Short mmCIF file of C-alpha atoms in Angstrom, two decimals:
data_model
loop_
_atom_site.label_atom_id
_atom_site.label_comp_id
_atom_site.label_asym_id
_atom_site.label_seq_id
_atom_site.Cartn_x
_atom_site.Cartn_y
_atom_site.Cartn_z
CA MET A 1 12.55 42.53 -10.31
CA VAL A 2 14.31 39.24 -9.10
CA LYS A 3 13.32 39.99 -5.31
CA ILE A 4 9.78 40.67 -6.67
CA PHE A 5 10.13 37.21 -8.89
CA ILE A 6 10.82 35.15 -5.72
CA TYR A 7 8.95 37.00 -3.31
CA ILE A 8 5.89 36.06 -5.36
CA PHE A 9 7.05 33.11 -5.40
CA SER A 10 7.89 32.22 -1.98
CA LEU A 11 4.58 33.10 -1.34
CA PHE A 12 2.99 30.23 -3.04
CA SER A 13 4.83 27.38 -2.70
CA ILE A 14 4.60 28.67 0.75
CA SER A 15 0.48 29.02 0.28
CA SER A 16 1.10 25.01 -1.46
CA VAL A 17 2.16 23.26 1.52
CA LEU A 18 -0.06 24.87 3.63
CA ALA A 19 -2.47 24.36 1.96
CA GLU A 20 -1.67 20.21 2.18
CA SER A 21 -1.15 21.11 6.03
CA ILE A 22 -4.39 18.53 8.30
CA SER A 23 -4.76 18.84 12.16
CA LYS A 24 -3.80 16.38 14.60
CA LYS A 25 -7.42 15.83 15.28
CA GLU A 26 -8.03 15.33 10.96
CA LEU A 27 -5.43 12.78 11.12
CA ILE A 28 -6.43 10.70 13.72
CA SER A 29 -10.38 10.88 12.55
CA LEU A 30 -8.63 9.96 8.71
CA ARG A 31 -6.46 6.98 10.51
CA GLN A 32 -9.76 5.49 12.55
CA ASN A 33 -12.22 5.44 10.07
CA ALA A 34 -9.35 3.62 7.07
CA ILE A 35 -9.04 0.90 9.86
CA TYR A 36 -12.70 0.87 10.43
CA LEU A 37 -13.72 0.22 6.76
CA TYR A 38 -10.53 -2.36 7.02
CA ASN A 39 -11.60 -3.99 9.65
CA ASP A 40 -15.40 -4.20 7.84
CA LYS A 41 -13.69 -5.86 4.68
CA LYS A 42 -14.10 -2.81 2.03
CA TYR A 43 -10.74 -2.96 1.30
CA THR A 44 -11.18 -0.60 -1.32
CA GLU A 45 -12.46 2.84 -0.17
CA SER A 46 -10.00 2.02 2.88
CA ILE A 47 -7.39 2.99 -0.10
CA PRO A 48 -7.34 6.09 -0.43
CA LEU A 49 -7.45 6.89 3.04
CA PHE A 50 -4.71 4.80 3.64
CA GLU A 51 -2.27 6.66 0.78
CA ARG A 52 -3.67 9.88 1.92
CA TYR A 53 -2.64 9.52 6.12
CA LEU A 54 0.24 8.21 5.00
CA SER A 55 1.14 11.44 3.15
CA PHE A 56 1.55 12.77 5.89
CA ARG A 57 2.95 10.69 7.96
CA ASN A 58 4.88 7.18 8.06
CA GLU A 59 3.71 4.31 10.59
CA PRO A 60 4.29 1.09 9.53
CA LYS A 61 1.41 -0.64 10.44
CA ILE A 62 -0.76 1.33 8.14
CA LYS A 63 1.65 0.69 5.07
CA ILE A 64 0.65 -3.04 6.66
CA TYR A 65 -2.94 -2.71 6.64
CA LEU A 66 -2.93 -0.68 2.96
CA ALA A 67 -0.19 -3.61 1.76
CA LYS A 68 -3.16 -5.84 2.94
CA SER A 69 -5.85 -4.09 1.34
CA PHE A 70 -4.38 -4.12 -2.12
CA LEU A 71 -3.93 -7.69 -1.95
CA GLN A 72 -7.50 -8.40 -0.44
CA ARG A 73 -9.62 -5.81 -3.00
CA LYS A 74 -12.75 -6.90 -5.28
CA ASP A 75 -13.03 -4.06 -7.40
CA LEU A 76 -10.31 -5.60 -10.50
CA PRO A 77 -12.21 -6.69 -13.02
CA GLU A 78 -11.18 -10.48 -13.37
CA PRO A 79 -10.22 -11.67 -16.86
CA GLU A 80 -12.72 -14.49 -18.19
CA GLU A 81 -13.21 -15.94 -21.15
CA ASP A 82 -14.83 -15.00 -23.81
CA ASP A 83 -13.00 -11.46 -23.26
CA GLU A 84 -10.64 -10.25 -25.97
CA ILE A 85 -7.67 -10.98 -25.86
CA PHE A 86 -6.07 -7.32 -25.65
CA VAL A 87 -9.49 -6.75 -22.84
CA ARG A 88 -7.90 -9.64 -21.07
CA GLN A 89 -4.10 -8.78 -21.30
CA ASN A 90 -5.66 -5.65 -19.85
CA LYS A 91 -7.41 -7.36 -17.07
CA ILE A 92 -3.97 -9.37 -15.99
CA PHE A 93 -1.90 -6.37 -16.35
CA THR A 94 -4.38 -4.54 -13.74
CA LEU A 95 -3.64 -7.84 -11.74
CA ILE A 96 -0.68 -7.99 -12.07
CA GLU A 97 0.06 -4.13 -11.24
CA ASN A 98 -2.03 -3.83 -8.02
CA TYR A 99 0.17 -6.91 -6.16
CA LYS A 100 3.38 -4.52 -6.94
CA LYS A 101 2.04 -2.17 -5.17
CA ALA A 102 1.48 -4.75 -2.71
CA SER A 103 4.50 -5.65 -3.10
CA LYS A 104 6.38 -2.34 -2.90
CA ILE A 105 4.97 -2.12 0.69
CA PHE A 106 6.18 -5.40 2.04
CA ALA A 107 9.44 -4.61 0.96
CA ASP A 108 9.74 -1.26 2.37
CA VAL A 109 7.76 -2.58 5.54
CA VAL A 110 8.87 -6.36 6.47
CA PRO A 111 12.33 -6.18 6.87
CA TYR A 112 12.20 -2.63 9.02
CA LEU A 113 10.12 -4.98 10.99
CA GLU A 114 11.84 -7.61 11.54
CA GLN A 115 15.22 -5.36 12.25
CA VAL A 116 12.71 -2.95 15.17
CA THR A 117 10.62 -6.58 16.77
CA PRO A 118 12.33 -9.20 15.70
CA LYS A 119 10.72 -11.46 18.11
CA ASP A 120 6.95 -10.80 16.90
CA ARG A 121 4.82 -13.48 15.75
CA SER A 122 3.80 -11.75 13.00
CA ILE A 123 6.35 -11.87 10.85
CA PRO A 124 6.23 -15.14 9.55
CA ASP A 125 2.40 -13.87 8.00
CA LEU A 126 4.31 -11.08 6.77
CA TYR A 127 6.69 -12.62 5.04
CA PHE A 128 3.82 -14.98 3.23
CA LEU A 129 2.32 -11.86 2.24
CA TRP A 130 4.89 -10.39 0.35
CA ALA A 131 6.05 -13.77 -0.60
CA PHE A 132 2.13 -14.52 -1.86
CA SER A 133 1.92 -10.80 -3.35
CA GLU A 134 4.96 -11.55 -4.98
CA TYR A 135 4.13 -14.08 -7.20
CA PHE A 136 0.86 -12.91 -8.29
CA GLY A 137 3.31 -10.07 -8.89
CA LYS A 138 4.84 -12.35 -11.00
CA ASN A 139 8.27 -11.97 -9.58
CA ASN A 140 8.26 -16.24 -9.23
CA GLU A 141 12.38 -16.57 -8.05
CA LYS A 142 11.60 -13.56 -5.24
CA ALA A 143 8.19 -15.27 -4.13
CA ILE A 144 10.50 -18.80 -3.53
CA GLY A 145 12.89 -16.94 -1.53
CA LEU A 146 10.42 -15.54 0.81
CA PHE A 147 8.59 -18.76 1.11
CA LYS A 148 10.96 -20.15 2.33
CA LYS A 149 12.08 -17.75 4.84
CA SER A 150 8.53 -18.11 5.74
CA ALA A 151 8.45 -21.38 6.93
CA ILE A 152 12.03 -20.58 8.47
CA LEU A 153 10.64 -17.92 10.87
CA LYS A 154 7.89 -20.52 11.82
#
């Protein structure tokens, strides 16, 4: 009985893994479409494509695109003065969470890129964007340090 259960369980787990696989051609197409949308300034539409691509591959460049897309998206609700206090708080919370997502990605990628390519001229800009996302994510102390590091590297 136990062997039958293990056999059936292994069949289900293998089928679920295979269902999530994607061909190399589809993966390349997914990457190209996401970058095309990003370059076309359709940041909100590019986010799910970047996230799907990153679920299969771990590319620092694509992670940077994703973090920048989080910073530049225009679909989030903006708090207005005539909103009720709770509606306003929810909108602010949504914006802060968006910036925290971007800062988490920058925190993973920027130090790695600095180690791998220390002479890359885009590193100071990435530190600036990371500091920007930390600042608006309400982590001011870390943001100040990152702004300083960005200025020193420039």
